CSV table of C-alpha atoms in Angstrom, one decimal:
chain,number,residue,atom,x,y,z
C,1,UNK,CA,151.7,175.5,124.2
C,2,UNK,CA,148.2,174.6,123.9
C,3,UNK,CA,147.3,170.7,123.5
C,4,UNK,CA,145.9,169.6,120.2
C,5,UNK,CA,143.9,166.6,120.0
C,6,UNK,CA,144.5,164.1,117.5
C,7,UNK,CA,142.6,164.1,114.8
C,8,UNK,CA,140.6,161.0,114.2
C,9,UNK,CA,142.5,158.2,111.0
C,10,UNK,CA,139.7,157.7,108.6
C,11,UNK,CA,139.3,154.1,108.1
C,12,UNK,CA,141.3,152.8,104.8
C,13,UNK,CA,138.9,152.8,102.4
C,14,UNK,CA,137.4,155.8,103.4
C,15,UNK,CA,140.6,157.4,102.8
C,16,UNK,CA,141.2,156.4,99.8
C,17,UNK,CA,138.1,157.7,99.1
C,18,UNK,CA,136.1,155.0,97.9
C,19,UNK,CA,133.6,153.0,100.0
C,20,UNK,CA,133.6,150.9,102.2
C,21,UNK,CA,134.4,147.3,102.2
C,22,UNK,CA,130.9,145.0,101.5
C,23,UNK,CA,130.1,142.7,104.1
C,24,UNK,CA,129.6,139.6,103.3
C,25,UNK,CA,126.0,138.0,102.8
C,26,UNK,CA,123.9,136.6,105.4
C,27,UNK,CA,124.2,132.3,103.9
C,28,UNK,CA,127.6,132.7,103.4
C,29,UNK,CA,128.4,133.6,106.7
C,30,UNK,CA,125.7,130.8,107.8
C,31,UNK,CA,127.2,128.4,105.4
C,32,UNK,CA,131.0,129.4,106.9
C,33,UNK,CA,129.5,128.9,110.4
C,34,UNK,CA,127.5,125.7,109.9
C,35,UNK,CA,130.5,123.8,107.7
C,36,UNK,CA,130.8,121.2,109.9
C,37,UNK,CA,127.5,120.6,110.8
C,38,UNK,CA,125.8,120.4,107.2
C,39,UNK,CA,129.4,117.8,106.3
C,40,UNK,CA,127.6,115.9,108.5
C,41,UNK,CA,124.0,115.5,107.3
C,42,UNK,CA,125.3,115.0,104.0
C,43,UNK,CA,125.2,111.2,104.3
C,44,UNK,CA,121.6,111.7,105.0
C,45,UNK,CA,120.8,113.8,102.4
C,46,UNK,CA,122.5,111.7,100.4
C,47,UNK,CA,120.1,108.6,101.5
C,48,UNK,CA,117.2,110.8,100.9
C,49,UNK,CA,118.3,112.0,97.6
C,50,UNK,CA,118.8,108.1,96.2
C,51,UNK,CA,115.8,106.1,98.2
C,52,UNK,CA,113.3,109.4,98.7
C,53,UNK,CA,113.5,111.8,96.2
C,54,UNK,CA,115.0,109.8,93.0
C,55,UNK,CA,112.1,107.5,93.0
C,56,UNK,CA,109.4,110.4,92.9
C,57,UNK,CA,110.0,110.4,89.1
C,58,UNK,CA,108.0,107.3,88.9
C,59,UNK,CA,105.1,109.9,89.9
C,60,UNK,CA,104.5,110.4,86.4
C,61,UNK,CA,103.0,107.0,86.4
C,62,UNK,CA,99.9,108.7,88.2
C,63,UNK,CA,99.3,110.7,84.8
C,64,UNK,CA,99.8,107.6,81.8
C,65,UNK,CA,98.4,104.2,81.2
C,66,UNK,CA,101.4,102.5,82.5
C,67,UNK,CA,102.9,99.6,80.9
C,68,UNK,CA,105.7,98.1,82.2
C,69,UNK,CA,107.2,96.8,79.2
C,70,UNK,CA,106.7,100.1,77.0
C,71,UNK,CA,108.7,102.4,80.4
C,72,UNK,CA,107.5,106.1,81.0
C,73,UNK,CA,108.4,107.2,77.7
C,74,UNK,CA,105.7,105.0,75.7
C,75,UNK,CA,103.4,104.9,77.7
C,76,UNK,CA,99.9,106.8,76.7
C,77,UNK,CA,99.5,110.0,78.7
C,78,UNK,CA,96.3,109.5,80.3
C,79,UNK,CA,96.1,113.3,82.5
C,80,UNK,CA,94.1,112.8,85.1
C,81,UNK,CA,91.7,109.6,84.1
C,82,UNK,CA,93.2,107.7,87.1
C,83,UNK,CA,92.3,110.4,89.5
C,84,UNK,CA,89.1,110.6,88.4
C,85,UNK,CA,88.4,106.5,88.8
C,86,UNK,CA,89.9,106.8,92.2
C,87,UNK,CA,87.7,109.5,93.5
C,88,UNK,CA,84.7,107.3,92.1
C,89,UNK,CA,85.8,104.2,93.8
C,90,UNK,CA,84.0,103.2,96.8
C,91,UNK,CA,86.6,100.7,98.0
C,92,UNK,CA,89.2,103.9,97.5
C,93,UNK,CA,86.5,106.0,100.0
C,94,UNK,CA,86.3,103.3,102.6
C,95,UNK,CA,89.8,102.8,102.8
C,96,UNK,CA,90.7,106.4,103.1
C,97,UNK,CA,87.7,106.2,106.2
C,98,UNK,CA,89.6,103.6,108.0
C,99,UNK,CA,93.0,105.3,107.2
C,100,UNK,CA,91.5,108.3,109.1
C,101,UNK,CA,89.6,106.4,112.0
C,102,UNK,CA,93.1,104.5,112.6
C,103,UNK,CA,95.5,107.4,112.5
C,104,UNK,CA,92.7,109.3,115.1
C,105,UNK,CA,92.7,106.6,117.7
C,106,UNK,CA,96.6,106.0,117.6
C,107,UNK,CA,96.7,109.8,118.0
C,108,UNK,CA,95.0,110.2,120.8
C,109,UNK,CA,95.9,106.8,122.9
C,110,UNK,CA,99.4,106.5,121.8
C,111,UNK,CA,100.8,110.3,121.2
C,112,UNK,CA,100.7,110.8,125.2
C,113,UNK,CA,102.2,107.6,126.1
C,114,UNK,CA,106.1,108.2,125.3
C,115,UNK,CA,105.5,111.5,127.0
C,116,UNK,CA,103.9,110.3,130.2
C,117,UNK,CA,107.0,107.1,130.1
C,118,UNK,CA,109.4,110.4,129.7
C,119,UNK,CA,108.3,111.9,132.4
C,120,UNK,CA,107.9,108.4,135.0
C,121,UNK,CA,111.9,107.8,133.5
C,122,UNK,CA,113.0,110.8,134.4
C,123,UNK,CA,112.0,110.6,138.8
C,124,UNK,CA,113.7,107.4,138.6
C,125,UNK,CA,116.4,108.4,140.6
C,126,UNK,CA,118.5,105.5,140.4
C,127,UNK,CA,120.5,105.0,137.3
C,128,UNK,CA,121.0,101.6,137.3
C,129,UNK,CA,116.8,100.9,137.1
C,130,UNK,CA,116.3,103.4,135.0
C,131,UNK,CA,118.8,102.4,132.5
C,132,UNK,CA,117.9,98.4,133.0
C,133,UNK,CA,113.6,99.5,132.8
C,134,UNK,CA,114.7,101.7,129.5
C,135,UNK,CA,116.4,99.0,127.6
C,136,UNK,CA,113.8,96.5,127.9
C,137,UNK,CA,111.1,99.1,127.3
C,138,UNK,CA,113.5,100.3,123.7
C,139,UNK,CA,113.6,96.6,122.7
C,140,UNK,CA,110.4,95.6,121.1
C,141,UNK,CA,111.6,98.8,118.6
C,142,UNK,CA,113.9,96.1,117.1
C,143,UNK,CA,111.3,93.5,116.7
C,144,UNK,CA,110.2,92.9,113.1
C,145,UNK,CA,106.0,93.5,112.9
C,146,UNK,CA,105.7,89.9,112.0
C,147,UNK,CA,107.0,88.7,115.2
C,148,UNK,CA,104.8,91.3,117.2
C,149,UNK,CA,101.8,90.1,115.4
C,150,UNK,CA,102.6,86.6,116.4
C,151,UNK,CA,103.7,87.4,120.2
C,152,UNK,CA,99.8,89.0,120.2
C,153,UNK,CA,98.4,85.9,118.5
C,154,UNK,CA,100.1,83.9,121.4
C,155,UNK,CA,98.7,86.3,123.7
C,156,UNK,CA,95.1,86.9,122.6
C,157,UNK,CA,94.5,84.3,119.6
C,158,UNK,CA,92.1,82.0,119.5
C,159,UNK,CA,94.4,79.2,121.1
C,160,UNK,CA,96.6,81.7,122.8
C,161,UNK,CA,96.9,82.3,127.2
C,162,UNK,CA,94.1,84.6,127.7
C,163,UNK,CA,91.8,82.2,126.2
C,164,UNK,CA,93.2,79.1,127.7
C,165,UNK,CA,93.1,80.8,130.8
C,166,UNK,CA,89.2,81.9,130.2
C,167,UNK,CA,88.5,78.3,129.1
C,168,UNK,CA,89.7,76.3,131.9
C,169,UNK,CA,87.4,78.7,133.8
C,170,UNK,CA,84.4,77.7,132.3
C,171,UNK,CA,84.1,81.7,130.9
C,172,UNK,CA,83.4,82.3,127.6
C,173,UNK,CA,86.4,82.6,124.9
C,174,UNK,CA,87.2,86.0,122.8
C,175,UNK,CA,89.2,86.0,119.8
C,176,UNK,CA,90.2,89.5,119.7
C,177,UNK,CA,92.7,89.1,116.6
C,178,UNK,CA,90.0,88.0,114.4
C,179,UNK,CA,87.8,90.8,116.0
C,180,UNK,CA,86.7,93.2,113.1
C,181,UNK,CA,84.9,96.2,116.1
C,182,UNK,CA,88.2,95.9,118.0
C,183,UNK,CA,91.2,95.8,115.3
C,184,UNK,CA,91.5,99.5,115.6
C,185,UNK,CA,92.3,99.2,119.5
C,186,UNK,CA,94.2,96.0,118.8
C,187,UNK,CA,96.7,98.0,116.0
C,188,UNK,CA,97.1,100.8,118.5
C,189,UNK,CA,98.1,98.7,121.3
C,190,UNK,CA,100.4,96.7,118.9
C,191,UNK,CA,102.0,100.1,118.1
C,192,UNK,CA,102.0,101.1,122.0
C,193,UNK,CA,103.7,97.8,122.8
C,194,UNK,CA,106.4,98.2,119.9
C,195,UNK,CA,107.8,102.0,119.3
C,196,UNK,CA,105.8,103.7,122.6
C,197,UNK,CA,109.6,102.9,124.2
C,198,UNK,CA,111.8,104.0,121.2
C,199,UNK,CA,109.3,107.3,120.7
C,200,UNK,CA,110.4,108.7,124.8
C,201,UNK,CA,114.1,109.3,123.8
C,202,UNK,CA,113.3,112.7,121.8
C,203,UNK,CA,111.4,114.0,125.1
C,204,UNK,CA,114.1,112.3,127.6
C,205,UNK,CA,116.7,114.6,126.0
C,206,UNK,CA,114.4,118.0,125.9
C,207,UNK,CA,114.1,116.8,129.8
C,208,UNK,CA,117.7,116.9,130.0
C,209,UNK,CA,118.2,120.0,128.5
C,210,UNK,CA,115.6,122.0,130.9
C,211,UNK,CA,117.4,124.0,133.9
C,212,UNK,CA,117.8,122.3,137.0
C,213,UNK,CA,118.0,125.8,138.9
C,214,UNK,CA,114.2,126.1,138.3
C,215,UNK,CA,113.6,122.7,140.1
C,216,UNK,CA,115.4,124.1,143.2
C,217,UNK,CA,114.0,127.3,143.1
C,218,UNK,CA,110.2,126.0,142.7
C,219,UNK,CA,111.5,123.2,145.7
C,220,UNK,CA,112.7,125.7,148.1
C,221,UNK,CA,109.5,128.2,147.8
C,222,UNK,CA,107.7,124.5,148.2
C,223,UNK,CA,106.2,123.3,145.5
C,224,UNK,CA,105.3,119.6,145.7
C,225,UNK,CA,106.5,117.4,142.7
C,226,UNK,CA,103.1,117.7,140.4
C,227,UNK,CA,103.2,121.7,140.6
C,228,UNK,CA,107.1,121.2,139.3
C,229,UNK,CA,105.5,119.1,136.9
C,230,UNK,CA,103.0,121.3,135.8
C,231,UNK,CA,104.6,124.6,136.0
C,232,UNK,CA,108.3,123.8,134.9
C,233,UNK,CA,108.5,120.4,133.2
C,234,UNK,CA,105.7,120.9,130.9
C,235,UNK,CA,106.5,124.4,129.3
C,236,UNK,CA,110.0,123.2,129.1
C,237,UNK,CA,109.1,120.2,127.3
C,238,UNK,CA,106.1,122.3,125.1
C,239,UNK,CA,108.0,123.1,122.0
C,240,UNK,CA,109.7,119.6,121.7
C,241,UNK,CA,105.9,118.3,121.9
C,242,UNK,CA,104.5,120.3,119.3
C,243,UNK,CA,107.3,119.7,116.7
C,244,UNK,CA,106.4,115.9,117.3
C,245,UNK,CA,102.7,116.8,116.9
C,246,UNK,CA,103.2,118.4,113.9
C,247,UNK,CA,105.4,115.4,112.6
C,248,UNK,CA,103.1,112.7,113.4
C,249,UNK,CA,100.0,114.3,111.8
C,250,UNK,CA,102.4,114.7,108.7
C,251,UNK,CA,102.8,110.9,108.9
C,252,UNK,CA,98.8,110.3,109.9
C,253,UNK,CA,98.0,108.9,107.1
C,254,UNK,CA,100.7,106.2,107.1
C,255,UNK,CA,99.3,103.5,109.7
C,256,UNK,CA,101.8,100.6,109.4
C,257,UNK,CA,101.5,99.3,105.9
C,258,UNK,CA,103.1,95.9,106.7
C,259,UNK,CA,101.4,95.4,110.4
C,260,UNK,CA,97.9,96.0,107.9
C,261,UNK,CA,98.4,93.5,105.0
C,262,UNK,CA,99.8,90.7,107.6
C,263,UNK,CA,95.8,90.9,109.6
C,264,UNK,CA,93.8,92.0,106.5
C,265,UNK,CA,93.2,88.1,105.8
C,266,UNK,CA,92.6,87.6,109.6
C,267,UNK,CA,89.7,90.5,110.4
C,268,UNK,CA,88.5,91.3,106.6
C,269,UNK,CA,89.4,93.4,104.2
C,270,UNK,CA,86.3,96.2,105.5
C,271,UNK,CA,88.4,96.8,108.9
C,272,UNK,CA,91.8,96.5,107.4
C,273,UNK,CA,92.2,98.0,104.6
C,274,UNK,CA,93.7,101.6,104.4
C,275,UNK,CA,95.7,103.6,101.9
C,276,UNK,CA,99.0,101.8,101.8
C,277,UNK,CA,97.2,98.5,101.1
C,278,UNK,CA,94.7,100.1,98.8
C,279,UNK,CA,97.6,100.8,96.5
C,280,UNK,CA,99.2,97.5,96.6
C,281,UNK,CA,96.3,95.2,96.2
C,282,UNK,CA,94.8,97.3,93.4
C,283,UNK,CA,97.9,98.7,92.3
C,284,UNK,CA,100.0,96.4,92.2
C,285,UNK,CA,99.2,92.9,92.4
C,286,UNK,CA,96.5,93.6,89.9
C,287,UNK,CA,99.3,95.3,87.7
C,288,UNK,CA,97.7,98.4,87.5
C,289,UNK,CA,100.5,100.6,88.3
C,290,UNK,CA,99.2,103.9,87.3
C,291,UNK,CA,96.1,103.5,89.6
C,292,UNK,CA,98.5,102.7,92.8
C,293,UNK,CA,100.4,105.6,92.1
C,294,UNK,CA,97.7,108.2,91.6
C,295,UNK,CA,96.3,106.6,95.1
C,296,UNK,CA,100.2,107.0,96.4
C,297,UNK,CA,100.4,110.8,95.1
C,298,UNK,CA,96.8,111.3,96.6
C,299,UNK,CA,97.7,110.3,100.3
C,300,UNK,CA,101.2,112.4,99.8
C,301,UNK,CA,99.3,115.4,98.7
C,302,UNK,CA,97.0,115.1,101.9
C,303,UNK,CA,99.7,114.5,103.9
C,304,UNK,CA,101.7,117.3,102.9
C,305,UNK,CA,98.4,119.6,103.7
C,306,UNK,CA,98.2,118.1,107.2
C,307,UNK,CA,101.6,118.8,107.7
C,308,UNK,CA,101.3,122.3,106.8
C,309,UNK,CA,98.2,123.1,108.2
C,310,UNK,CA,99.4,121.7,111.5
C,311,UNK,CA,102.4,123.8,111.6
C,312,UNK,CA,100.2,127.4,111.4
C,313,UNK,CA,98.6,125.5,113.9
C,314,UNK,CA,101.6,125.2,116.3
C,315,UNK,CA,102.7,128.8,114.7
C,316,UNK,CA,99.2,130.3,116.3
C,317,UNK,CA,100.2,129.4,119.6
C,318,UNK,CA,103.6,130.9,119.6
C,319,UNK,CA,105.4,127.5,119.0
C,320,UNK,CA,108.4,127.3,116.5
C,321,UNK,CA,106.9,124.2,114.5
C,322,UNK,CA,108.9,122.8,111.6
C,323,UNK,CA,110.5,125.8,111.1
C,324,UNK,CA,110.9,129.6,112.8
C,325,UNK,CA,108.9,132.3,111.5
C,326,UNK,CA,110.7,135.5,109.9
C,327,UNK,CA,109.0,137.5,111.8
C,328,UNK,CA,109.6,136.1,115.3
């Protein structure tokens, strides 16, 4: 007898003769896989949706004469009258100037300063320190801007310790937090002093997640500590420090609206004013609503170009940005 093999069982539906079975689509199977997760951001989309994106509607302001008592509906549609007074307004140009100035000194001396306390955290070796030196670095975070304003006026006010101290030297006193040529350096440092702690716990955790093994490796061919640094920590802390790059020129022109209007009085409106107080004093408290909002809409607009722009950036260099490219 001579062996026959088996002949091959057609799948079902090929059998039947039809064809076969669709798969299903690429989001649904997403959506089936990521259930749990998006359950989860739904209480925060739900915040956005109420306190972000419901109150964009009043962006229609930006386009009417707005009268409070007469609502959107009645009031006159103006187009773009408003936009046209604010790009003429010198007051709008100058504030936009110091918005810019602000946002470019915090970038530069306080974007590296949660990376470089990352980094000192993380060859603490003992837990105990580093947990104890982390907690009281996290807690000004908590503190509202008019008590960090005041702890400074202790500090560096007219009648506050450094002066004292200069005075009962016979040296000459300096009021830096009526200084108009140093408020730019003084807002910095008061952002330093108050979120520099809060803003390492992003990079502590993209330290975490990068591979001990390489550490031992780079240790046992003997590299020192700063070649680790260099060659393994950095790269492995790269993407996490773009994405934050990208986010805090998104929020550039947004400078601390409250720290602003509690010094304006104290250093003059030609050093404090910026964007965020632009539209509130002119805005407003000079009921002018449709003017504050058409400056509101113009710093959103600006901000969403940095935002982009500064993602093709990161996208250039091979970094993920915001969001993966298709093509990647």
């Amino acid at each position: 007898m001579t062996a026959t093999t088996p002949a091959k069982t057609a799948p079902p539906a090929e059998q039947a003769g039809g064809a076969a079975a669709p798969r299903p689509k690429r989001w649904k199977l997403n959506l089936r896989r990521d259930r749990s997760l998006l359950i989860m951001t739904l209480p925060a989309v739900l915040l956005l949706a109420v306190f972000a994106y419901a109150p964009m509607v009043g962006l229609i302001t930006a386009f009417q004469e707005y009268d409070i008592y007469n609502g959107f509906w009645y009031s006159p549609y103006v187009a773009l009258d408003q936009f046209q007074r604010l790009l003429s307004d010198t007051i709008f140009w100058h504030a936009l100037e110091n918005t810019l100035v602000l946002s470019a000194v915090q970038l530069v001396l306080y974007f590296p300063i949660p990376i470089a306390l990352a980094l000192l955290f993380n060859e603490v070796a003992n837990a105990r320190v580093r947990s104890f030196v982390q907690s009281i670095v996290y807690l000004p975070h908590f503190f509202s801007w008019v008590l960090v304003v005041t702890v400074f006026q202790e500090m560096l006010g007219g009648a506050g310790a450094l002066n004292a101290l200069l005075r009962r030297h016979g040296w000459q006193t300096w009021d830096i937090m009526t200084n108009s040529d140093a408020f730019k350096y003084l807002v910095t440092a008061q952002a330093v002093w108050k979120e520099a702690g809060w803003g390492i716990i992003v990079f502590l955790a993209a330290l975490a997640a990068i591979d001990q093994s390489l550490y031992e490796a780079a240790a046992a061919d003997g590299a020192g500590k700063w070649r680790r640094m260099w060659h393994i920590t950095l790269p492995g802390m790269r993407s996490v420090i773009v994405l934050m790059l990208v986010l805090r020129l998104g929020n550039a022109l947004t400078v601390g609206f409250e720290q602003m209007l509690i010094q304006r009085d104290a250093v003059g409106r030609d050093a404090a004013e910026v964007l965020d107080t632009f539209a509130y004093y002119y805005g407003v408290v000079n009921n002018n609503f449709s003017y504050g909002a058409a400056a509101g809409l113009f710093k959103g607009v600006l901000s969403l170009i940095l935002i982009l722009a500064a993602n093709k950036l990161a996208h250039a260099f091979g970094e993920d940005g915001l969001y993966r490219r298709d093509d990647r």
